[in-house]
Amino acid sequence: HLLWDELDAATRSAVDTITREQAAYTHSLGTGDDPASGDWTPNGLKGGYVGDTKLEEMGLYAQTLAPALAWAPDDRRYAEWATDYGTWSRNEGGLPPADLANPARVDGVPVSRNTAHNTYDTFIVENHGSFGPHYQEEM
């Protein structure tokens, strides 16, 4: 909002539309993969960890929803976006044995409901065949 007052009405409208409709598009995918993204997908809520973690892709889905949650609390689709954001963000660092044993709740949802497997049991994150410290930092 720092520059909002300096933007003309058409630009404001475009920013608003992009923010809302990107979240709507992500919501329309459900827990599936984006057909427009080729093999760069989260593998649904199963994730993946051997060779190429899906932490990054799940994080991207969450990141496409976050601006709308901050920007458009008045939108009738807000609750759907919030639910989707929670699903993707909770599953990013998924390690099923740890998640199943975790009694914590995040936004009222038990961590044990997570389904993704995006890290090794040592919590190492492998991306494109190598250890990626910046992916590890996301956790």
GROMACS .gro file of N, CA and C in nm:
model
  417
    1HIS      N    1   0.081  -0.120   0.000
    1HIS     CA    2   0.000   0.000   0.000
    1HIS      C    3   0.085   0.126   0.000
    2LEU      N    4   0.216   0.110   0.002
    2LEU     CA    5   0.303   0.227   0.010
    2LEU      C    6   0.284   0.321  -0.109
    3LEU      N    7   0.260   0.266  -0.226
    3LEU     CA    8   0.247   0.349  -0.346
    3LEU      C    9   0.102   0.360  -0.394
    4TRP      N   10   0.011   0.300  -0.322
    4TRP     CA   11  -0.127   0.293  -0.367
    4TRP      C   12  -0.184   0.429  -0.405
    5ASP      N   13  -0.159   0.529  -0.325
    5ASP     CA   14  -0.214   0.663  -0.351
    5ASP      C   15  -0.157   0.726  -0.477
    6GLU      N   16  -0.044   0.675  -0.523
    6GLU     CA   17   0.019   0.730  -0.643
    6GLU      C   18  -0.024   0.658  -0.771
    7LEU      N   19  -0.102   0.552  -0.758
    7LEU     CA   20  -0.146   0.476  -0.875
    7LEU      C   21  -0.278   0.530  -0.929
    8ASP      N   22  -0.291   0.526  -1.061
    8ASP     CA   23  -0.417   0.568  -1.121
    8ASP      C   24  -0.521   0.457  -1.103
    9ALA      N   25  -0.645   0.489  -1.130
    9ALA     CA   26  -0.756   0.396  -1.106
    9ALA      C   27  -0.742   0.267  -1.187
   10ALA      N   28  -0.697   0.278  -1.311
   10ALA     CA   29  -0.684   0.159  -1.395
   10ALA      C   30  -0.578   0.064  -1.339
   11THR      N   31  -0.468   0.119  -1.293
   11THR     CA   32  -0.363   0.035  -1.235
   11THR      C   33  -0.410  -0.028  -1.105
   12ARG      N   34  -0.478   0.048  -1.024
   12ARG     CA   35  -0.533  -0.007  -0.899
   12ARG      C   36  -0.628  -0.124  -0.928
   13SER      N   37  -0.712  -0.105  -1.026
   13SER     CA   38  -0.806  -0.210  -1.063
   13SER      C   39  -0.732  -0.335  -1.112
   14ALA      N   40  -0.627  -0.314  -1.191
   14ALA     CA   41  -0.550  -0.427  -1.243
   14ALA      C   42  -0.481  -0.504  -1.130
   15VAL      N   43  -0.422  -0.433  -1.036
   15VAL     CA   44  -0.356  -0.497  -0.922
   15VAL      C   45  -0.458  -0.576  -0.841
   16ASP      N   46  -0.572  -0.517  -0.817
   16ASP     CA   47  -0.677  -0.584  -0.742
   16ASP      C   48  -0.722  -0.712  -0.814
   17THR      N   49  -0.744  -0.701  -0.943
   17THR     CA   50  -0.788  -0.817  -1.021
   17THR      C   51  -0.684  -0.928  -1.022
   18ILE      N   52  -0.559  -0.893  -1.046
   18ILE     CA   53  -0.451  -0.993  -1.048
   18ILE      C   54  -0.443  -1.065  -0.914
   19THR      N   55  -0.448  -0.990  -0.807
   19THR     CA   56  -0.436  -1.048  -0.673
   19THR      C   57  -0.549  -1.147  -0.646
   20ARG      N   58  -0.670  -1.106  -0.673
   20ARG     CA   59  -0.786  -1.191  -0.646
   20ARG      C   60  -0.793  -1.312  -0.740
   21GLU      N   61  -0.768  -1.287  -0.867
   21GLU     CA   62  -0.787  -1.395  -0.964
   21GLU      C   63  -0.672  -1.496  -0.964
   22GLN      N   64  -0.554  -1.456  -0.921
   22GLN     CA   65  -0.448  -1.556  -0.904
   22GLN      C   66  -0.487  -1.652  -0.792
   23ALA      N   67  -0.541  -1.599  -0.684
   23ALA     CA   68  -0.587  -1.686  -0.575
   23ALA      C   69  -0.703  -1.774  -0.622
   24ALA      N   70  -0.792  -1.717  -0.701
   24ALA     CA   71  -0.906  -1.795  -0.752
   24ALA      C   72  -0.856  -1.908  -0.842
   25TYR      N   73  -0.756  -1.881  -0.924
   25TYR     CA   74  -0.701  -1.985  -1.011
   25TYR      C   75  -0.639  -2.097  -0.927
   26THR      N   76  -0.560  -2.060  -0.829
   26THR     CA   77  -0.499  -2.161  -0.743
   26THR      C   78  -0.608  -2.243  -0.674
   27HIS      N   79  -0.710  -2.177  -0.625
   27HIS     CA   80  -0.821  -2.250  -0.561
   27HIS      C   81  -0.887  -2.346  -0.660
   28SER      N   82  -0.900  -2.305  -0.785
   28SER     CA   83  -0.966  -2.390  -0.885
   28SER      C   84  -0.890  -2.520  -0.910
   29LEU      N   85  -0.762  -2.523  -0.876
   29LEU     CA   86  -0.681  -2.644  -0.894
   29LEU      C   87  -0.711  -2.747  -0.786
   30GLY      N   88  -0.776  -2.705  -0.679
   30GLY     CA   89  -0.797  -2.796  -0.567
   30GLY      C   90  -0.663  -2.840  -0.512
   31THR      N   91  -0.646  -2.970  -0.495
   31THR     CA   92  -0.517  -3.022  -0.450
   31THR      C   93  -0.444  -3.087  -0.567
   32GLY      N   94  -0.486  -3.053  -0.687
   32GLY     CA   95  -0.424  -3.109  -0.806
   32GLY      C   96  -0.307  -3.026  -0.856
   33ASP      N   97  -0.248  -3.076  -0.962
   33ASP     CA   98  -0.136  -3.008  -1.023
   33ASP      C   99  -0.185  -2.909  -1.128
   34ASP      N  100  -0.109  -2.803  -1.149
   34ASP     CA  101  -0.143  -2.702  -1.247
   34ASP      C  102  -0.109  -2.755  -1.386
   35PRO      N  103  -0.207  -2.775  -1.473
   35PRO     CA  104  -0.177  -2.829  -1.606
   35PRO      C  105  -0.090  -2.735  -1.690
   36ALA      N  106  -0.084  -2.609  -1.653
   36ALA     CA  107  -0.003  -2.513  -1.728
   36ALA      C  108   0.143  -2.512  -1.682
   37SER      N  109   0.177  -2.594  -1.582
   37SER     CA  110   0.312  -2.589  -1.524
   37SER      C  111   0.401  -2.707  -1.561
   38GLY      N  112   0.359  -2.790  -1.654
   38GLY     CA  113   0.442  -2.903  -1.693
   38GLY      C  114   0.471  -2.994  -1.575
   39ASP      N  115   0.598  -3.032  -1.560
   39ASP     CA  116   0.633  -3.121  -1.448
   39ASP      C  117   0.669  -3.043  -1.322
   40TRP      N  118   0.655  -2.911  -1.327
   40TRP     CA  119   0.685  -2.828  -1.209
   40TRP      C  120   0.558  -2.816  -1.127
   41THR      N  121   0.525  -2.924  -1.058
   41THR     CA  122   0.400  -2.931  -0.983
   41THR      C  123   0.425  -2.989  -0.845
   42PRO      N  124   0.331  -2.974  -0.752
   42PRO     CA  125   0.351  -3.026  -0.616
   42PRO      C  126   0.324  -3.175  -0.602
   43ASN      N  127   0.281  -3.241  -0.711
   43ASN     CA  128   0.242  -3.383  -0.704
   43ASN      C  129   0.123  -3.397  -0.610
   44GLY      N  130   0.026  -3.308  -0.629
   44GLY     CA  131  -0.090  -3.308  -0.540
   44GLY      C  132  -0.045  -3.287  -0.396
   45LEU      N  133  -0.114  -3.347  -0.303
   45LEU     CA  134  -0.075  -3.337  -0.163
   45LEU      C  135   0.013  -3.453  -0.119
   46LYS      N  136   0.058  -3.534  -0.216
   46LYS     CA  137   0.154  -3.640  -0.185
   46LYS      C  138   0.294  -3.581  -0.170
   47GLY      N  139   0.323  -3.479  -0.250
   47GLY     CA  140   0.456  -3.420  -0.246
   47GLY      C  141   0.559  -3.510  -0.310
   48GLY      N  142   0.681  -3.494  -0.267
   48GLY     CA  143   0.793  -3.573  -0.317
   48GLY      C  144   0.920  -3.525  -0.250
   49TYR      N  145   1.014  -3.615  -0.229
   49TYR     CA  146   1.136  -3.574  -0.160
   49TYR      C  147   1.262  -3.632  -0.222
   50VAL      N  148   1.255  -3.744  -0.291
   50VAL     CA  149   1.374  -3.806  -0.348
   50VAL      C  150   1.407  -3.736  -0.479
   51GLY      N  151   1.525  -3.676  -0.484
   51GLY     CA  152   1.571  -3.611  -0.605
   51GLY      C  153   1.520  -3.470  -0.626
   52ASP      N  154   1.394  -3.445  -0.594
   52ASP     CA  155   1.336  -3.314  -0.620
   52ASP      C  156   1.219  -3.289  -0.525
   53THR      N  157   1.247  -3.223  -0.415
   53THR     CA  158   1.142  -3.194  -0.318
   53THR      C  159   1.029  -3.115  -0.382
   54LYS      N  160   0.913  -3.132  -0.330
   54LYS     CA  161   0.798  -3.054  -0.375
   54LYS      C  162   0.764  -2.943  -0.276
   55LEU      N  163   0.852  -2.921  -0.180
   55LEU     CA  164   0.838  -2.812  -0.083
   55LEU      C  165   0.823  -2.679  -0.157
   56GLU      N  166   0.906  -2.659  -0.256
   56GLU     CA  167   0.907  -2.534  -0.331
   56GLU      C  168   0.774  -2.511  -0.404
   57GLU      N  169   0.725  -2.616  -0.469
   57GLU     CA  170   0.601  -2.602  -0.545
   57GLU      C  171   0.482  -2.578  -0.452
   58MET      N  172   0.478  -2.648  -0.339
   58MET     CA  173   0.370  -2.624  -0.244
   58MET      C  174   0.379  -2.483  -0.187
   59GLY      N  175   0.502  -2.437  -0.167
   59GLY     CA  176   0.522  -2.300  -0.120
   59GLY      C  177   0.471  -2.199  -0.221
   60LEU      N  178   0.491  -2.227  -0.348
   60LEU     CA  179   0.441  -2.136  -0.451
   60LEU      C  180   0.289  -2.129  -0.448
   61TYR      N  181   0.223  -2.243  -0.434
   61TYR     CA  182   0.077  -2.241  -0.425
   61TYR      C  183   0.034  -2.154  -0.306
   62ALA      N  184   0.100  -2.172  -0.193
   62ALA     CA  185   0.067  -2.091  -0.075
   62ALA      C  186   0.092  -1.943  -0.103
   63GLN      N  187   0.202  -1.914  -0.173
   63GLN     CA  188   0.237  -1.774  -0.201
   63GLN      C  189   0.140  -1.708  -0.297
   64THR      N  190   0.073  -1.785  -0.381
   64THR     CA  191  -0.025  -1.724  -0.472
   64THR      C  192  -0.155  -1.690  -0.399
   65LEU      N  193  -0.175  -1.751  -0.284
   65LEU     CA  194  -0.295  -1.724  -0.204
   65LEU      C  195  -0.273  -1.614  -0.101
   66ALA      N  196  -0.153  -1.604  -0.049
   66ALA     CA  197  -0.125  -1.510   0.061
   66ALA      C  198  -0.158  -1.364   0.028
   67PRO      N  199  -0.122  -1.313  -0.091
   67PRO     CA  200  -0.156  -1.173  -0.118
   67PRO      C  201  -0.307  -1.146  -0.113
   68ALA      N  202  -0.386  -1.240  -0.162
   68ALA     CA  203  -0.532  -1.219  -0.158
   68ALA      C  204  -0.583  -1.221  -0.015
   69LEU      N  205  -0.522  -1.303   0.070
   69LEU     CA  206  -0.563  -1.305   0.210
   69LEU      C  207  -0.533  -1.172   0.278
   70ALA      N  208  -0.421  -1.112   0.241
   70ALA     CA  209  -0.385  -0.982   0.299
   70ALA      C  210  -0.464  -0.868   0.234
   71TRP      N  211  -0.491  -0.881   0.108
   71TRP     CA  212  -0.545  -0.773   0.027
   71TRP      C  213  -0.698  -0.769   0.023
   72ALA      N  214  -0.760  -0.887   0.023
   72ALA     CA  215  -0.902  -0.892  -0.011
   72ALA      C  216  -0.987  -0.965   0.093
   73PRO      N  217  -0.982  -0.921   0.219
   73PRO     CA  218  -1.063  -0.989   0.320
   73PRO      C  219  -1.214  -0.975   0.295
   74ASP      N  220  -1.251  -0.882   0.209
   74ASP     CA  221  -1.392  -0.861   0.177
   74ASP      C  222  -1.444  -0.952   0.066
   75ASP      N  223  -1.355  -1.028   0.005
   75ASP     CA  224  -1.395  -1.113  -0.108
   75ASP      C  225  -1.474  -1.235  -0.057
   76ARG      N  226  -1.581  -1.270  -0.126
   76ARG     CA  227  -1.664  -1.384  -0.084
   76ARG      C  228  -1.588  -1.516  -0.088
   77ARG      N  229  -1.475  -1.520  -0.159
   77ARG     CA  230  -1.396  -1.643  -0.172
   77ARG      C  231  -1.286  -1.653  -0.065
   78TYR      N  232  -1.279  -1.553   0.021
   78TYR     CA  233  -1.172  -1.544   0.121
   78TYR      C  234  -1.158  -1.671   0.205
   79ALA      N  235  -1.266  -1.725   0.255
   79ALA     CA  236  -1.260  -1.845   0.341
   79ALA      C  237  -1.200  -1.963   0.265
   80GLU      N  238  -1.236  -1.978   0.137
   80GLU     CA  239  -1.179  -2.087   0.056
   80GLU      C  240  -1.029  -2.069   0.042
   81TRP      N  241  -0.988  -1.945   0.016
   81TRP     CA  242  -0.845  -1.918   0.000
   81TRP      C  243  -0.770  -1.945   0.129
   82ALA      N  244  -0.829  -1.908   0.241
   82ALA     CA  245  -0.764  -1.930   0.371
   82ALA      C  246  -0.747  -2.080   0.397
   83THR      N  247  -0.848  -2.157   0.365
   83THR     CA  248  -0.839  -2.302   0.382
   83THR      C  249  -0.729  -2.359   0.293
   84ASP      N  250  -0.726  -2.317   0.168
   84ASP     CA  251  -0.624  -2.366   0.075
   84ASP      C  252  -0.484  -2.325   0.120
   85TYR      N  253  -0.471  -2.201   0.164
   85TYR     CA  254  -0.341  -2.155   0.212
   85TYR      C  255  -0.293  -2.244   0.327
   86GLY      N  256  -0.381  -2.272   0.420
   86GLY     CA  257  -0.344  -2.358   0.532
   86GLY      C  258  -0.301  -2.496   0.486
   87THR      N  259  -0.375  -2.553   0.393
   87THR     CA  260  -0.342  -2.687   0.343
   87THR      C  261  -0.204  -2.689   0.281
   88TRP      N  262  -0.178  -2.596   0.190
   88TRP     CA  263  -0.048  -2.597   0.121
   88TRP      C  264   0.066  -2.561   0.215
   89SER      N  265   0.048  -2.460   0.299
   89SER     CA  266   0.159  -2.418   0.386
   89SER      C  267   0.190  -2.521   0.494
   90ARG      N  268   0.090  -2.588   0.545
   90ARG     CA  269   0.116  -2.692   0.646
   90ARG      C  270   0.188  -2.812   0.586
   91ASN      N  271   0.163  -2.842   0.461
   91ASN     CA  272   0.221  -2.959   0.397
   91ASN      C  273   0.359  -2.935   0.336
   92GLU      N  274   0.401  -2.811   0.324
   92GLU     CA  275   0.531  -2.781   0.262
   92GLU      C  276   0.645  -2.863   0.319
   93GLY      N  277   0.659  -2.865   0.448
   93GLY     CA  278   0.770  -2.935   0.513
   93GLY      C  279   0.734  -3.076   0.554
   94GLY      N  280   0.642  -3.137   0.484
   94GLY     CA  281   0.585  -3.265   0.525
   94GLY      C  282   0.684  -3.379   0.542
   95LEU      N  283   0.673  -3.444   0.655
   95LEU     CA  284   0.744  -3.568   0.686
   95LEU      C  285   0.644  -3.655   0.762
   96PRO      N  286   0.576  -3.747   0.693
   96PRO     CA  287   0.465  -3.820   0.754
   96PRO      C  288   0.489  -3.879   0.892
   97PRO      N  289   0.601  -3.949   0.919
   97PRO     CA  290   0.616  -4.004   1.055
   97PRO      C  291   0.617  -3.895   1.163
   98ALA      N  292   0.683  -3.784   1.133
   98ALA     CA  293   0.689  -3.673   1.230
   98ALA      C  294   0.553  -3.605   1.242
   99ASP      N  295   0.487  -3.584   1.129
   99ASP     CA  296   0.357  -3.518   1.132
   99ASP      C  297   0.253  -3.601   1.206
  100LEU      N  298   0.254  -3.731   1.184
  100LEU     CA  299   0.156  -3.818   1.251
  100LEU      C  300   0.175  -3.820   1.402
  101ALA      N  301   0.300  -3.801   1.446
  101ALA     CA  302   0.329  -3.803   1.590
  101ALA      C  303   0.316  -3.666   1.656
  102ASN      N  304   0.291  -3.564   1.576
  102ASN     CA  305   0.287  -3.427   1.626
  102ASN      C  306   0.146  -3.392   1.674
  103PRO      N  307   0.128  -3.364   1.802
  103PRO     CA  308  -0.006  -3.332   1.853
  103PRO      C  309  -0.049  -3.187   1.828
  104ALA      N  310   0.040  -3.106   1.771
  104ALA     CA  311   0.010  -2.964   1.753
  104ALA      C  312  -0.103  -2.942   1.652
  105ARG      N  313  -0.162  -2.825   1.666
  105ARG     CA  314  -0.262  -2.779   1.571
  105ARG      C  315  -0.213  -2.646   1.514
  106VAL      N  316  -0.237  -2.626   1.387
  106VAL     CA  317  -0.206  -2.500   1.321
  106VAL      C  318  -0.337  -2.447   1.265
  107ASP      N  319  -0.375  -2.330   1.310
  107ASP     CA  320  -0.505  -2.273   1.273
  107ASP      C  321  -0.619  -2.371   1.299
  108GLY      N  322  -0.606  -2.445   1.409
  108GLY     CA  323  -0.711  -2.538   1.449
  108GLY      C  324  -0.707  -2.674   1.381
  109VAL      N  325  -0.616  -2.693   1.286
  109VAL     CA  326  -0.608  -2.818   1.212
  109VAL      C  327  -0.492  -2.901   1.266
  110PRO      N  328  -0.516  -3.027   1.301
  110PRO     CA  329  -0.407  -3.111   1.353
  110PRO      C  330  -0.297  -3.132   1.248
  111VAL      N  331  -0.172  -3.117   1.289
  111VAL     CA  332  -0.059  -3.141   1.200
  111VAL      C  333  -0.063  -3.285   1.149
  112SER      N  334  -0.119  -3.374   1.228
  112SER     CA  335  -0.127  -3.515   1.188
  112SER      C  336  -0.211  -3.537   1.062
  113ARG      N  337  -0.287  -3.438   1.019
  113ARG     CA  338  -0.364  -3.449   0.894
  113ARG      C  339  -0.279  -3.422   0.770
  114ASN      N  340  -0.157  -3.373   0.788
  114ASN     CA  341  -0.071  -3.350   0.672
  114ASN      C  342  -0.051  -3.480   0.596
  115THR      N  343  -0.037  -3.470   0.466
  115THR     CA  344  -0.020  -3.588   0.383
  115THR      C  345   0.109  -3.587   0.301
  116ALA      N  346   0.170  -3.471   0.283
  116ALA     CA  347   0.287  -3.461   0.195
  116ALA      C  348   0.411  -3.522   0.258
  117HIS      N  349   0.498  -3.568   0.170
  117HIS     CA  350   0.630  -3.618   0.211
  117HIS      C  351   0.733  -3.544   0.127
  118ASN      N  352   0.786  -3.434   0.182
  118ASN     CA  353   0.877  -3.347   0.109
  118ASN      C  354   1.018  -3.341   0.165
  119THR      N  355   1.045  -3.411   0.274
  119THR     CA  356   1.178  -3.412   0.334
  119THR      C  357   1.218  -3.554   0.370
  120TYR      N  358   1.348  -3.575   0.379
  120TYR     CA  359   1.399  -3.703   0.429
  120TYR      C  360   1.375  -3.711   0.579
  121ASP      N  361   1.389  -3.831   0.635
  121ASP     CA  362   1.366  -3.846   0.779
  121ASP      C  363   1.471  -3.776   0.864
  122THR      N  364   1.575  -3.726   0.800
  122THR     CA  365   1.677  -3.645   0.868
  122THR      C  366   1.643  -3.496   0.856
  123PHE      N  367   1.532  -3.467   0.792
  123PHE     CA  368   1.485  -3.331   0.762
  123PHE      C  369   1.570  -3.261   0.656
  124ILE      N  370   1.652  -3.337   0.585
  124ILE     CA  371   1.728  -3.284   0.472
  124ILE      C  372   1.631  -3.265   0.355
  125VAL      N  373   1.651  -3.157   0.282
  125VAL     CA  374   1.570  -3.128   0.164
  125VAL      C  375   1.660  -3.142   0.042
  126GLU      N  376   1.620  -3.230  -0.050
  126GLU     CA  377   1.695  -3.250  -0.174
  126GLU      C  378   1.617  -3.187  -0.289
  127ASN      N  379   1.683  -3.104  -0.366
  127ASN     CA  380   1.618  -3.040  -0.479
  127ASN      C  381   1.707  -3.053  -0.602
  128HIS      N  382   1.651  -3.106  -0.709
  128HIS     CA  383   1.723  -3.127  -0.834
  128HIS      C  384   1.853  -3.204  -0.812
  129GLY      N  385   1.845  -3.306  -0.726
  129GLY     CA  386   1.957  -3.396  -0.707
  129GLY      C  387   2.064  -3.351  -0.610
  130SER      N  388   2.045  -3.241  -0.543
  130SER     CA  389   2.146  -3.197  -0.446
  130SER      C  390   2.079  -3.132  -0.325
  131PHE      N  391   2.155  -3.121  -0.219
  131PHE     CA  392   2.107  -3.055  -0.097
  131PHE      C  393   2.100  -2.906  -0.123
  132GLY      N  394   1.987  -2.847  -0.092
  132GLY     CA  395   1.970  -2.704  -0.114
  132GLY      C  396   1.947  -2.631   0.017
  133PRO      N  397   2.052  -2.567   0.072
  133PRO     CA  398   2.035  -2.499   0.201
  133PRO      C  399   1.922  -2.397   0.202
  134HIS      N  400   1.901  -2.327   0.091
  134HIS     CA  401   1.794  -2.227   0.093
  134HIS      C  402   1.656  -2.293   0.100
  135TYR      N  403   1.643  -2.415   0.052
  135TYR     CA  404   1.516  -2.487   0.069
  135TYR      C  405   1.502  -2.531   0.214
  136GLN      N  406   1.613  -2.571   0.273
  136GLN     CA  407   1.612  -2.610   0.413
  136GLN      C  408   1.567  -2.492   0.500
  137GLU      N  409   1.611  -2.373   0.464
  137GLU     CA  410   1.575  -2.254   0.540
  137GLU      C  411   1.426  -2.226   0.537
  138GLU      N  412   1.359  -2.267   0.430
  138GLU     CA  413   1.215  -2.244   0.420
  138GLU      C  414   1.139  -2.317   0.529
  139MET      N  415   1.201  -2.422   0.582
  139MET     CA  416   1.134  -2.499   0.685
  139MET      C  417   1.154  -2.433   0.817
   0.00000   0.00000   0.00000
